[in-house]
Amino acid sequence: MKFTLSDEQRQFAQALRDALRQSTSWDTLLALGVHEVESVPDLVVAFLELGRAAVPGPVVESFAVLREPSSTLAWPPHVPYIVDDADHVYAIVHDTRYRAILEDARSSVDPARQLHEYRLGEAVGPIDGQAFDRGVLACSAQLVGLGRALLARTRDYALQRKQFGKAIGSFQAVKHHLADVHVALELAEPLVFGAAVTMTASDVSAAKIAAGTAAYQAMRTALQVHGAIGYTAEFELSRWLLKVRALVTAWGTESFHRERLMAALCG
Amino acid sequence: MDLDDTDLEFRHEIRAWLSENVPTGLSSMDTADGFEQHREWERTLAKARLSAVSWPAEHGGRGASLTEWLVFEEEYWAAGAPGRVAQNGIFLLAPTLYAHGTEEQQARLLPRMARADDIWAQAWSEPEAGSDLAAIRSRGVRTDGGWLLSGQKTWSSRAAFADRGFGLFRTEPEAERHRGLTYFLFDLRAPGVTVRPIPQLDGEAGFAEIFLDEVFVPDHDVLGEPGAGWRVAMSTAGNERGLSLRSPGRFCAAADRLLALWREVGDPSDTALRNKVLDAWMGARAYRLHVLGSLDRPVGAEASVTKLFWSQLDLALHETALELLGPAAELAGPWLDGYLFALAGPIYAGTNEIQRNVVAERVLGLPR
């Protein structure tokens, strides 16, 4: 297996990155054809960029799991509430897709995520066998993208912010934290791409664990290096910080995926 | 994994050969007897042209592609084959010979290296120059037809029993730290050389001090231009940190053995230890996929990323195995040997602190 992106994939990623810098609206995603992405490796390419730009909305649920841009869902227990809202709302229970009716709103740690309680409507039919793992992998790629954005922003801040007469990025303690984050992200990403090719339970779960861990490390380091300014709501770092926190437990907690990974490896 | 047909054919051939030929019960390569046993194993590999598979046929290899080389490494370690006593030469010096050596040097040195006629020791560190390699003081002085080397090298792996050494010497004392260094190849048994073995943590003489007193080296054993040794050496250091020495095969094999050990003795209710097993397994897999994904990229400062990763992974794999073994971990055995070797990982090839600085400065662009 040779994991190098094709020219088309690189161009797609670059086009998404450029467009999302201007606007993170869903019109941008639709204009670039994110809803038409078929292969899981291509989904990973797209979701790295969606994460990097901290695109709001039920992106995993619509584009990766249901593959209908006007839909969202809950998938208890891993996605316990309906994520945001859309024309079509479903709940997946025992691999069956039900219509769902929105009830009370619940607030997420990420203010950009609107969660809703729901009650089940009529059954619509089965959900395809890879849908859950597509959700896990899209979420994993989003986490790596979020981590990359956090690292880049933190690096820029460390270059610009001065203390004791020097840029804080010249201090070894800061450098070493950022180097460790870089290493964690560099080695999490291949697991995500590898799982996208094999789609085995062990690879998919390993990808989520590694992506979640690396993104969380990026998030903690970003906040620490930014200091108090990073803790303020008006500073936009929080868009990335809090989305990481929300996604670390979405689409399977770390302990769920560790159970699943061990079961796959040891039968 | 999805390799193409020739890769798979190659894998089967290697696997079959190894299953017939891998020796068991060799003594430690850091003892006099063990060193010669390992040299014999290198010669057996060489007869099948497997000691340096990626080299061209005229140097004793079989022109294997990078992917085939990775396959070879995976099979080699999965078969439980011994560590490579010739690795300093084959994986550290040889890439530098290919990059900077003359045709004459390549033709003279590489086939002997492939057959383990010459086993090489690296002579980088000095008492005052470890990770700060540019601080070296050992010197080379011009003489008729060559140079006279004097000074002291230390922590030279395999030097206690090896045949030849390679290292940097200061040839222009007035030049700045990184300039005026020259890369020399020298005989460890030449007049003027004294080798003093240094027992390691495990009690064996894995490395040694080398004292040089006006040791003559002919001009044809200067690698690269005189005075350009730093640049030549850095390409070797990149190989040590990067792909060539730390191929994923060794870690994948260790991860498989760790999983097997967990199946055998692990307590399913001990989720903390289970998680360490999983982390080590994921780390080995991540490293393998990372390497496969970066085959088309040159190894530069990124070698520091992998060095940080594999050195920590190697420790984690072995620490976890020892934890699984419980009180029996104290006893000699392959996991303990591997652990003692892994302990050195964050120290050699440039300490991990230095590697973090390299990543921060050269990959992330933070100020020095």
PDB file of N, CA and C in Angstrom, chain B residues 134-165:
ATOM      1  N   ALA B 134      29.381  19.425  16.319  1.00  0.00           N
ATOM      2  CA  ALA B 134      30.312  20.388  15.723  1.00  0.00           C
ATOM      3  C   ALA B 134      31.422  20.785  16.691  1.00  0.00           C
ATOM      4  N   ALA B 135      31.311  20.360  17.960  1.00  0.00           N
ATOM      5  CA  ALA B 135      32.326  20.716  18.962  1.00  0.00           C
ATOM      6  C   ALA B 135      33.498  19.738  18.951  1.00  0.00           C
ATOM      7  N   ILE B 136      33.579  18.845  17.963  1.00  0.00           N
ATOM      8  CA  ILE B 136      34.645  17.837  18.011  1.00  0.00           C
ATOM      9  C   ILE B 136      36.032  18.471  17.905  1.00  0.00           C
ATOM     10  N   ARG B 137      37.002  17.815  18.558  1.00  0.00           N
ATOM     11  CA  ARG B 137      38.366  18.350  18.631  1.00  0.00           C
ATOM     12  C   ARG B 137      39.401  17.437  17.980  1.00  0.00           C
ATOM     13  N   SER B 138      39.078  16.149  17.807  1.00  0.00           N
ATOM     14  CA  SER B 138      40.065  15.251  17.187  1.00  0.00           C
ATOM     15  C   SER B 138      40.480  15.841  15.853  1.00  0.00           C
ATOM     16  N   ARG B 139      41.772  15.703  15.516  1.00  0.00           N
ATOM     17  CA  ARG B 139      42.254  16.455  14.356  1.00  0.00           C
ATOM     18  C   ARG B 139      42.950  15.551  13.339  1.00  0.00           C
ATOM     19  N   GLY B 140      42.977  16.054  12.131  1.00  0.00           N
ATOM     20  CA  GLY B 140      43.719  15.410  11.062  1.00  0.00           C
ATOM     21  C   GLY B 140      44.739  16.402  10.525  1.00  0.00           C
ATOM     22  N   VAL B 141      45.982  15.951  10.392  1.00  0.00           N
ATOM     23  CA  VAL B 141      47.043  16.838   9.914  1.00  0.00           C
ATOM     24  C   VAL B 141      47.617  16.248   8.633  1.00  0.00           C
ATOM     25  N   ARG B 142      47.807  17.114   7.649  1.00  0.00           N
ATOM     26  CA  ARG B 142      48.305  16.693   6.337  1.00  0.00           C
ATOM     27  C   ARG B 142      49.691  16.073   6.457  1.00  0.00           C
ATOM     28  N   THR B 143      49.917  14.998   5.699  1.00  0.00           N
ATOM     29  CA  THR B 143      51.254  14.415   5.618  1.00  0.00           C
ATOM     30  C   THR B 143      51.402  13.870   4.205  1.00  0.00           C
ATOM     31  N   ASP B 144      52.552  13.292   3.883  1.00  0.00           N
ATOM     32  CA  ASP B 144      52.770  12.791   2.523  1.00  0.00           C
ATOM     33  C   ASP B 144      51.743  11.717   2.165  1.00  0.00           C
ATOM     34  N   GLY B 145      50.957  11.961   1.136  1.00  0.00           N
ATOM     35  CA  GLY B 145      50.037  10.941   0.637  1.00  0.00           C
ATOM     36  C   GLY B 145      48.845  10.676   1.528  1.00  0.00           C
ATOM     37  N   GLY B 146      48.636  11.507   2.525  1.00  0.00           N
ATOM     38  CA  GLY B 146      47.479  11.264   3.386  1.00  0.00           C
ATOM     39  C   GLY B 146      47.443  12.178   4.586  1.00  0.00           C
ATOM     40  N   TRP B 147      46.934  11.638   5.677  1.00  0.00           N
ATOM     41  CA  TRP B 147      46.669  12.432   6.872  1.00  0.00           C
ATOM     42  C   TRP B 147      47.078  11.649   8.106  1.00  0.00           C
ATOM     43  N   LEU B 148      47.362  12.383   9.201  1.00  0.00           N
ATOM     44  CA  LEU B 148      47.622  11.756  10.488  1.00  0.00           C
ATOM     45  C   LEU B 148      46.508  12.166  11.455  1.00  0.00           C
ATOM     46  N   LEU B 149      45.774  11.168  11.964  1.00  0.00           N
ATOM     47  CA  LEU B 149      44.641  11.453  12.856  1.00  0.00           C
ATOM     48  C   LEU B 149      45.065  11.281  14.306  1.00  0.00           C
ATOM     49  N   SER B 150      44.657  12.246  15.138  1.00  0.00           N
ATOM     50  CA  SER B 150      44.928  12.156  16.563  1.00  0.00           C
ATOM     51  C   SER B 150      43.713  12.652  17.333  1.00  0.00           C
ATOM     52  N   GLY B 151      43.525  12.079  18.527  1.00  0.00           N
ATOM     53  CA  GLY B 151      42.417  12.542  19.365  1.00  0.00           C
ATOM     54  C   GLY B 151      41.700  11.364  19.985  1.00  0.00           C
ATOM     55  N   GLN B 152      40.477  11.648  20.451  1.00  0.00           N
ATOM     56  CA  GLN B 152      39.730  10.620  21.177  1.00  0.00           C
ATOM     57  C   GLN B 152      38.272  10.629  20.744  1.00  0.00           C
ATOM     58  N   LYS B 153      37.770   9.443  20.427  1.00  0.00           N
ATOM     59  CA  LYS B 153      36.344   9.265  20.130  1.00  0.00           C
ATOM     60  C   LYS B 153      35.737   8.406  21.240  1.00  0.00           C
ATOM     61  N   THR B 154      34.437   8.558  21.447  1.00  0.00           N
ATOM     62  CA  THR B 154      33.813   7.746  22.500  1.00  0.00           C
ATOM     63  C   THR B 154      32.420   7.300  22.072  1.00  0.00           C
ATOM     64  N   TRP B 155      31.855   6.379  22.826  1.00  0.00           N
ATOM     65  CA  TRP B 155      30.526   5.799  22.557  1.00  0.00           C
ATOM     66  C   TRP B 155      30.459   5.237  21.141  1.00  0.00           C
ATOM     67  N   SER B 156      31.554   4.669  20.661  1.00  0.00           N
ATOM     68  CA  SER B 156      31.552   4.158  19.293  1.00  0.00           C
ATOM     69  C   SER B 156      30.973   2.744  19.291  1.00  0.00           C
ATOM     70  N   SER B 157      29.756   2.651  18.729  1.00  0.00           N
ATOM     71  CA  SER B 157      29.066   1.359  18.744  1.00  0.00           C
ATOM     72  C   SER B 157      29.835   0.328  17.936  1.00  0.00           C
ATOM     73  N   ARG B 158      29.915  -0.893  18.455  1.00  0.00           N
ATOM     74  CA  ARG B 158      30.559  -2.055  17.820  1.00  0.00           C
ATOM     75  C   ARG B 158      32.076  -1.916  17.745  1.00  0.00           C
ATOM     76  N   ALA B 159      32.668  -0.818  18.248  1.00  0.00           N
ATOM     77  CA  ALA B 159      34.097  -0.591  18.004  1.00  0.00           C
ATOM     78  C   ALA B 159      34.974  -1.612  18.707  1.00  0.00           C
ATOM     79  N   ALA B 160      34.465  -2.257  19.763  1.00  0.00           N
ATOM     80  CA  ALA B 160      35.302  -3.188  20.508  1.00  0.00           C
ATOM     81  C   ALA B 160      35.826  -4.303  19.610  1.00  0.00           C
ATOM     82  N   PHE B 161      35.025  -4.740  18.626  1.00  0.00           N
ATOM     83  CA  PHE B 161      35.438  -5.876  17.792  1.00  0.00           C
ATOM     84  C   PHE B 161      35.439  -5.557  16.301  1.00  0.00           C
ATOM     85  N   ALA B 162      35.067  -4.336  15.940  1.00  0.00           N
ATOM     86  CA  ALA B 162      34.920  -4.012  14.517  1.00  0.00           C
ATOM     87  C   ALA B 162      36.279  -3.860  13.846  1.00  0.00           C
ATOM     88  N   ASP B 163      36.239  -3.797  12.504  1.00  0.00           N
ATOM     89  CA  ASP B 163      37.472  -3.733  11.721  1.00  0.00           C
ATOM     90  C   ASP B 163      37.860  -2.299  11.372  1.00  0.00           C
ATOM     91  N   ARG B 164      36.876  -1.484  11.040  1.00  0.00           N
ATOM     92  CA  ARG B 164      37.185  -0.138  10.563  1.00  0.00           C
ATOM     93  C   ARG B 164      36.208   0.863  11.186  1.00  0.00           C
ATOM     94  N   GLY B 165      36.613   2.130  11.138  1.00  0.00           N
ATOM     95  CA  GLY B 165      35.771   3.177  11.696  1.00  0.00           C
ATOM     96  C   GLY B 165      35.590   4.322  10.716  1.00  0.00           C
TER      97      GLY B 165
END
